Every structure is written in C-alpha cells, then in structure tokens.
CSV table of N, CA and C in Angstrom, one decimal:
chain,number,residue,atom,x,y,z
A,22,MET,N,-5.4,-123.1,-31.9
A,22,MET,CA,-5.8,-123.7,-33.4
A,22,MET,C,-7.3,-123.8,-33.6
A,23,SER,N,-7.9,-124.5,-32.5
A,23,SER,CA,-9.4,-124.8,-32.7
A,23,SER,C,-10.2,-123.5,-33.0
A,24,ALA,N,-9.7,-122.4,-32.1
A,24,ALA,CA,-10.4,-121.0,-32.4
A,24,ALA,C,-10.4,-120.6,-33.8
A,25,ILE,N,-9.0,-120.6,-34.2
A,25,ILE,CA,-8.9,-120.2,-35.7
A,25,ILE,C,-9.6,-121.0,-36.7
A,26,GLY,N,-9.6,-122.4,-36.5
A,26,GLY,CA,-10.4,-123.2,-37.4
A,26,GLY,C,-11.9,-123.0,-37.4
A,27,ARG,N,-12.4,-122.4,-36.3
A,27,ARG,CA,-13.9,-122.1,-36.0
A,27,ARG,C,-14.4,-121.0,-36.8
A,28,THR,N,-13.4,-120.0,-36.8
A,28,THR,CA,-13.7,-118.7,-37.5
A,28,THR,C,-14.1,-118.8,-39.0
A,29,ASN,N,-15.0,-118.2,-39.5
A,29,ASN,CA,-15.3,-118.3,-40.9
A,29,ASN,C,-16.1,-116.9,-41.3
A,30,HIS,N,-15.5,-116.2,-42.1
A,30,HIS,CA,-15.9,-114.9,-42.5
A,30,HIS,C,-15.3,-114.5,-43.7
A,31,LYS,N,-16.1,-113.8,-44.5
A,31,LYS,CA,-15.8,-113.3,-45.8
A,31,LYS,C,-14.4,-112.5,-45.9
A,32,ASN,N,-14.1,-111.9,-44.7
A,32,ASN,CA,-13.0,-111.0,-44.7
A,32,ASN,C,-12.0,-111.5,-43.8
A,33,LEU,N,-11.8,-112.8,-43.6
A,33,LEU,CA,-10.7,-113.6,-43.0
A,33,LEU,C,-10.3,-114.6,-43.8
A,34,VAL,N,-9.0,-114.7,-43.9
A,34,VAL,CA,-8.3,-115.8,-44.7
A,34,VAL,C,-8.7,-117.2,-44.2
A,35,GLN,N,-9.1,-118.0,-45.0
A,35,GLN,CA,-9.7,-119.4,-44.5
A,35,GLN,C,-8.5,-120.4,-44.1
A,36,LEU,N,-8.6,-120.9,-43.0
A,36,LEU,CA,-7.7,-122.0,-42.7
A,36,LEU,C,-8.2,-123.3,-43.3
A,37,LEU,N,-7.3,-123.9,-44.1
A,37,LEU,CA,-7.6,-125.0,-45.0
A,37,LEU,C,-7.1,-126.3,-44.2
A,38,GLY,N,-6.1,-126.3,-43.5
A,38,GLY,CA,-5.5,-127.4,-42.8
A,38,GLY,C,-4.3,-127.2,-42.0
A,39,PHE,N,-3.6,-128.0,-41.4
A,39,PHE,CA,-2.5,-127.8,-40.6
A,39,PHE,C,-1.7,-129.3,-40.5
A,40,CYS,N,-0.4,-129.1,-40.3
A,40,CYS,CA,0.5,-130.2,-40.0
A,40,CYS,C,1.2,-130.0,-38.5
A,41,TYR,N,1.2,-131.1,-37.9
A,41,TYR,CA,1.7,-131.0,-36.5
A,41,TYR,C,2.3,-132.4,-36.4
A,42,GLU,N,3.7,-132.6,-37.1
A,42,GLU,CA,4.2,-133.8,-36.7
A,42,GLU,C,5.6,-133.6,-36.0
A,43,GLY,N,5.8,-134.2,-35.1
A,43,GLY,CA,7.1,-133.7,-34.3
A,43,GLY,C,7.4,-132.3,-34.2
A,44,GLU,N,8.6,-132.1,-34.8
A,44,GLU,CA,9.0,-130.5,-34.7
A,44,GLU,C,8.4,-129.7,-35.9
A,45,HIS,N,7.7,-130.3,-36.8
A,45,HIS,CA,7.3,-129.7,-38.0
A,45,HIS,C,5.8,-129.2,-37.7
A,46,ARG,N,5.5,-127.8,-37.7
A,46,ARG,CA,4.1,-127.3,-37.8
A,46,ARG,C,4.0,-126.4,-38.8
A,47,MET,N,2.9,-126.5,-39.6
A,47,MET,CA,2.6,-125.7,-40.6
A,47,MET,C,1.0,-125.5,-40.7
A,48,LEU,N,0.5,-124.2,-40.9
A,48,LEU,CA,-0.6,-123.8,-41.2
A,48,LEU,C,-1.0,-123.6,-42.8
A,49,VAL,N,-2.0,-124.2,-43.4
A,49,VAL,CA,-2.2,-124.1,-44.8
A,49,VAL,C,-3.4,-123.2,-44.9
A,50,TYR,N,-3.3,-122.1,-45.6
A,50,TYR,CA,-4.5,-121.3,-45.9
A,50,TYR,C,-4.8,-121.0,-47.3
A,51,GLU,N,-5.9,-120.6,-47.6
A,51,GLU,CA,-6.3,-120.3,-49.0
A,51,GLU,C,-5.3,-119.4,-49.7
A,52,PHE,N,-5.0,-119.5,-50.9
A,52,PHE,CA,-4.2,-118.7,-51.8
A,52,PHE,C,-4.8,-117.2,-52.2
A,53,MET,N,-4.1,-116.3,-51.7
A,53,MET,CA,-4.5,-114.8,-51.9
A,53,MET,C,-3.6,-114.3,-53.1
A,54,SER,N,-4.3,-114.3,-54.2
A,54,SER,CA,-3.5,-114.0,-55.6
A,54,SER,C,-2.8,-112.7,-55.6
A,55,ASN,N,-3.5,-111.7,-55.1
A,55,ASN,CA,-2.8,-110.3,-55.1
A,55,ASN,C,-2.0,-109.9,-54.0
A,56,GLY,N,-1.7,-110.9,-53.2
A,56,GLY,CA,-0.6,-110.6,-52.0
A,56,GLY,C,-1.0,-109.9,-51.0
A,57,SER,N,-0.1,-109.1,-50.3
A,57,SER,CA,-0.7,-108.3,-49.0
A,57,SER,C,-0.8,-106.8,-49.4
A,58,LEU,N,-1.4,-106.2,-48.6
A,58,LEU,CA,-1.7,-104.7,-48.8
A,58,LEU,C,-0.4,-104.0,-48.7
A,59,ALA,N,0.6,-104.6,-48.0
A,59,ALA,CA,2.0,-103.8,-47.9
A,59,ALA,C,2.6,-103.5,-49.3
A,60,SER,N,2.3,-104.4,-50.1
A,60,SER,CA,3.1,-104.1,-51.5
A,60,SER,C,2.1,-103.7,-52.5
A,61,PHE,N,0.7,-103.7,-52.3
A,61,PHE,CA,-0.1,-103.3,-53.2
A,61,PHE,C,0.0,-101.8,-53.7
A,62,PRO,N,0.0,-100.8,-52.5
A,62,PRO,CA,0.0,-99.4,-52.9
A,62,PRO,C,1.3,-99.0,-53.6
A,63,PHE,N,2.4,-99.7,-53.5
A,63,PHE,CA,3.8,-99.3,-54.1
A,63,PHE,C,4.0,-100.2,-55.5
A,64,GLY,N,3.1,-100.8,-56.0
A,64,GLY,CA,3.2,-101.6,-57.3
A,64,GLY,C,3.1,-100.7,-58.4
A,65,GLU,N,3.0,-101.1,-59.5
A,65,GLU,CA,2.7,-100.4,-60.8
A,65,GLU,C,1.6,-99.7,-60.9
A,66,SER,N,0.4,-100.2,-60.4
A,66,SER,CA,-0.9,-99.6,-60.5
A,66,SER,C,-1.3,-99.3,-59.0
A,67,TRP,N,-1.7,-98.2,-59.0
A,67,TRP,CA,-2.4,-97.7,-57.5
A,67,TRP,C,-3.8,-98.0,-57.5
A,68,PRO,N,-4.2,-98.2,-56.4
A,68,PRO,CA,-5.6,-98.6,-56.4
A,68,PRO,C,-6.5,-97.4,-56.5
A,69,SER,N,-7.7,-97.4,-57.1
A,69,SER,CA,-8.6,-96.4,-57.2
A,69,SER,C,-9.2,-96.0,-55.8
A,70,TRP,N,-9.8,-94.8,-55.7
A,70,TRP,CA,-10.3,-94.6,-54.4
A,70,TRP,C,-11.3,-95.5,-53.9
A,71,CYS,N,-12.2,-96.0,-54.9
A,71,CYS,CA,-13.3,-96.8,-54.8
A,71,CYS,C,-12.6,-98.2,-54.2
A,72,GLN,N,-11.7,-98.6,-54.7
A,72,GLN,CA,-10.9,-99.9,-54.2
A,72,GLN,C,-10.3,-99.6,-52.9
A,73,ARG,N,-9.8,-98.5,-52.6
A,73,ARG,CA,-9.2,-98.2,-51.3
A,73,ARG,C,-10.2,-98.3,-50.3
A,74,ARG,N,-11.4,-97.8,-50.6
A,74,ARG,CA,-12.6,-97.7,-49.7
A,74,ARG,C,-13.2,-99.2,-49.3
A,75,GLN,N,-13.2,-99.9,-50.5
A,75,GLN,CA,-13.6,-101.3,-50.2
A,75,GLN,C,-12.6,-102.0,-49.5
A,76,ILE,N,-11.4,-101.8,-49.7
A,76,ILE,CA,-10.2,-102.4,-48.8
A,76,ILE,C,-10.4,-102.2,-47.4
A,77,ALA,N,-10.5,-100.9,-47.1
A,77,ALA,CA,-10.7,-100.4,-45.8
A,77,ALA,C,-12.0,-101.0,-45.2
A,78,LEU,N,-13.1,-101.0,-45.8
A,78,LEU,CA,-14.3,-101.7,-45.3
A,78,LEU,C,-14.3,-103.2,-45.0
A,79,GLY,N,-13.5,-103.8,-45.8
A,79,GLY,CA,-13.4,-105.2,-45.7
A,79,GLY,C,-12.5,-105.6,-44.4
A,80,ILE,N,-11.5,-104.7,-44.2
A,80,ILE,CA,-10.5,-105.0,-43.1
A,80,ILE,C,-11.5,-104.7,-41.8
A,81,ALA,N,-12.3,-103.5,-41.8
A,81,ALA,CA,-13.0,-103.3,-40.7
A,81,ALA,C,-14.2,-104.4,-40.4
A,82,ARG,N,-14.8,-104.7,-41.3
A,82,ARG,CA,-15.7,-106.0,-41.2
A,82,ARG,C,-15.1,-107.1,-40.6
A,83,GLY,N,-13.9,-107.6,-41.1
A,83,GLY,CA,-13.2,-108.5,-40.4
A,83,GLY,C,-12.8,-108.5,-39.0
A,84,LEU,N,-12.5,-107.2,-38.8
A,84,LEU,CA,-12.0,-106.9,-37.2
A,84,LEU,C,-13.5,-106.8,-36.4
A,85,LEU,N,-14.5,-106.4,-36.9
A,85,LEU,CA,-15.6,-106.4,-36.2
A,85,LEU,C,-16.1,-107.9,-35.9
A,86,TYR,N,-16.0,-108.7,-36.9
A,86,TYR,CA,-16.3,-110.1,-36.8
A,86,TYR,C,-15.5,-110.7,-35.6
A,87,LEU,N,-14.2,-110.4,-35.6
A,87,LEU,CA,-13.3,-111.0,-34.6
A,87,LEU,C,-13.8,-110.6,-33.2
A,88,HIS,N,-14.0,-109.3,-33.3
A,88,HIS,CA,-14.3,-108.7,-31.7
A,88,HIS,C,-15.8,-109.1,-31.3
A,89,GLU,N,-16.8,-109.1,-32.2
A,89,GLU,CA,-18.0,-109.2,-31.8
A,89,GLU,C,-18.9,-110.1,-32.4
A,90,GLY,N,-18.6,-110.8,-33.5
A,90,GLY,CA,-19.3,-111.6,-34.2
A,90,GLY,C,-19.2,-113.1,-34.0
A,91,CYS,N,-17.9,-113.5,-33.6
A,91,CYS,CA,-17.8,-115.0,-33.4
A,91,CYS,C,-17.9,-115.5,-32.0
A,92,ASN,N,-18.1,-116.8,-31.7
A,92,ASN,CA,-18.2,-117.2,-30.4
A,92,ASN,C,-17.3,-116.8,-29.4
A,93,SER,N,-15.9,-117.0,-29.7
A,93,SER,CA,-14.9,-116.3,-28.8
A,93,SER,C,-14.5,-115.0,-29.4
A,94,GLN,N,-14.4,-114.0,-28.5
A,94,GLN,CA,-13.9,-112.7,-28.9
A,94,GLN,C,-12.5,-112.9,-29.3
A,95,ILE,N,-11.9,-112.5,-30.3
A,95,ILE,CA,-10.5,-112.6,-30.7
A,95,ILE,C,-10.0,-111.3,-31.0
A,96,VAL,N,-8.8,-110.9,-30.2
A,96,VAL,CA,-8.1,-109.7,-30.4
A,96,VAL,C,-7.0,-110.1,-31.3
A,97,HIS,N,-6.7,-109.6,-32.5
A,97,HIS,CA,-5.8,-110.0,-33.4
A,97,HIS,C,-4.2,-109.7,-33.0
A,98,CYS,N,-4.2,-108.4,-32.5
A,98,CYS,CA,-2.7,-108.0,-31.7
A,98,CYS,C,-1.6,-107.9,-32.9
A,99,ASN,N,-1.9,-108.0,-34.0
A,99,ASN,CA,-0.8,-107.9,-35.2
A,99,ASN,C,-1.2,-107.4,-36.3
A,100,ILE,N,-2.1,-106.3,-36.3
A,100,ILE,CA,-2.6,-105.5,-37.4
A,100,ILE,C,-1.6,-104.7,-38.1
A,101,LYS,N,-1.2,-105.1,-39.4
A,101,LYS,CA,-0.3,-104.3,-40.1
A,101,LYS,C,-0.5,-104.7,-41.6
A,102,PRO,N,-0.1,-103.9,-42.4
A,102,PRO,CA,-0.3,-104.3,-43.9
A,102,PRO,C,0.1,-105.6,-44.5
A,103,GLN,N,1.2,-106.1,-43.9
A,103,GLN,CA,1.6,-107.5,-44.3
A,103,GLN,C,0.6,-108.6,-44.1
A,104,ASN,N,-0.2,-108.2,-43.1
A,104,ASN,CA,-1.3,-109.3,-42.5
A,104,ASN,C,-2.6,-109.0,-43.3
A,105,MET,N,-2.8,-108.0,-44.1
A,105,MET,CA,-4.1,-107.8,-44.9
A,105,MET,C,-3.7,-108.3,-46.3
A,106,LEU,N,-4.5,-109.3,-46.6
A,106,LEU,CA,-4.3,-109.9,-47.9
A,106,LEU,C,-5.4,-109.7,-49.0
A,107,LEU,N,-5.1,-109.6,-50.2
A,107,LEU,CA,-6.0,-109.3,-51.3
A,107,LEU,C,-6.4,-110.4,-52.2
A,108,ASN,N,-7.4,-110.8,-52.4
A,108,ASN,CA,-7.9,-112.0,-53.2
A,108,ASN,C,-7.9,-111.4,-54.7
A,109,ASP,N,-8.2,-112.4,-55.6
A,109,ASP,CA,-8.2,-112.0,-57.2
A,109,ASP,C,-9.1,-110.8,-57.4
A,110,SER,N,-10.2,-110.5,-56.5
A,110,SER,CA,-10.9,-109.3,-56.9
A,110,SER,C,-10.5,-108.2,-56.0
A,111,TYR,N,-9.5,-108.2,-55.3
A,111,TYR,CA,-9.0,-107.1,-54.4
A,111,TYR,C,-9.6,-107.0,-53.3
A,112,ALA,N,-10.6,-108.0,-52.7
A,112,ALA,CA,-11.2,-108.0,-51.6
A,112,ALA,C,-10.2,-108.2,-50.3
A,113,ALA,N,-10.2,-107.4,-49.3
A,113,ALA,CA,-9.4,-107.5,-48.3
A,113,ALA,C,-9.6,-108.6,-47.3
A,114,ARG,N,-8.8,-109.5,-46.9
A,114,ARG,CA,-8.9,-110.5,-45.8
A,114,ARG,C,-7.8,-110.5,-44.9
A,115,ILE,N,-8.2,-110.7,-43.6
A,115,ILE,CA,-7.1,-110.6,-42.6
A,115,ILE,C,-6.5,-111.9,-42.3
A,116,SER,N,-5.2,-112.1,-42.2
A,116,SER,CA,-4.5,-113.2,-41.8
A,116,SER,C,-3.6,-113.0,-40.7
A,117,ASP,N,-2.9,-114.2,-40.4
A,117,ASP,CA,-1.8,-114.3,-39.5
A,117,ASP,C,-2.4,-113.9,-38.0
A,118,PHE,N,-3.0,-115.0,-37.5
A,118,PHE,CA,-3.4,-114.9,-36.1
A,118,PHE,C,-2.5,-115.4,-35.0
A,119,GLY,N,-1.3,-115.4,-35.4
A,119,GLY,CA,-0.2,-116.1,-34.4
A,119,GLY,C,-0.1,-115.3,-33.1
A,120,LEU,N,-0.5,-113.9,-33.0
A,120,LEU,CA,-0.4,-113.3,-31.7
A,120,LEU,C,-1.8,-113.0,-31.2
A,121,ALA,N,-2.9,-113.6,-31.6
A,121,ALA,CA,-4.2,-113.4,-31.4
A,121,ALA,C,-4.4,-113.9,-29.9
A,122,LYS,N,-5.1,-113.0,-29.2
A,122,LYS,CA,-5.7,-113.3,-28.0
A,122,LYS,C,-7.2,-113.6,-27.8
A,123,LEU,N,-7.5,-114.8,-27.2
A,123,LEU,CA,-8.9,-115.0,-26.9
A,123,LEU,C,-9.4,-114.4,-25.6
A,124,LEU,N,-10.6,-113.7,-25.7
A,124,LEU,CA,-11.2,-113.0,-24.5
A,124,LEU,C,-12.4,-114.0,-24.0
A,125,ARG,N,-12.6,-113.9,-22.8
A,125,ARG,CA,-13.9,-114.5,-22.3
A,125,ARG,C,-15.0,-113.4,-22.6
A,126,MET,N,-16.2,-113.8,-22.6
A,126,MET,CA,-17.3,-113.2,-23.0
A,126,MET,C,-17.6,-112.1,-22.1
A,127,ASP,N,-17.1,-112.0,-20.9
A,127,ASP,CA,-17.1,-110.9,-19.8
A,127,ASP,C,-16.1,-109.9,-20.0
A,128,GLN,N,-14.9,-110.2,-21.0
A,128,GLN,CA,-13.9,-109.2,-21.1
A,128,GLN,C,-14.1,-108.3,-22.1
A,129,THR,N,-13.5,-107.1,-22.1
A,129,THR,CA,-13.7,-106.1,-23.1
A,129,THR,C,-12.2,-105.6,-23.5
C-alpha cells in the first residue's frame, strides 16, 4: 500500500485514498472518464492512428517509470487492456497494482 501511495506519474492512475476497517478494504483512485483500453477500440468510434500512438507511448512511459523511475522498482505483473485506463483527453494511465512485485535495487 505504501509503495502504491508513493508512486506519482502522469501515466499512472493516482491513488486518492483507502479504507481498511475490519473486513472492509477499498482503494479509491481518480475517475477515468473514458474507461479502459479493453472497451475503447470496440466502441462506436475507433481511435485515430495518432491517438493509438499516444496511448501506446503513455503506457510505455508508465511502465518505464515503474521499472526505472521510482524509488522502488515495481513490476506490474498484470498488464492487460482492462488495466489501461483513458482519461477525458484519452491519455493512457496504468491501474490495478494488485499483483505488483517490489524489487530491491540490485534485482533486475
């Protein structure tokens, strides 16, 4: 939880808060108005090639940050279209760090 809370990058969904009361556990993230990448290509409007390129670059930037940019190296372990969310301007942000693994600085 603390590692997720410390990560802050424009291509990662921002954790806003959490609840941990007895059996109740909940993470609260920022709202991503255009849903996941899984539903985007199959909707009524297909993304332009320029949008597709920007989405791919955004995901790559987010992964680069997780692997090399933050204090603790984080391996996401669950990269799939459902975990790639799109904000109101269709910028891609990585979400769902439930299966993430933290690596020591000497691990690769």
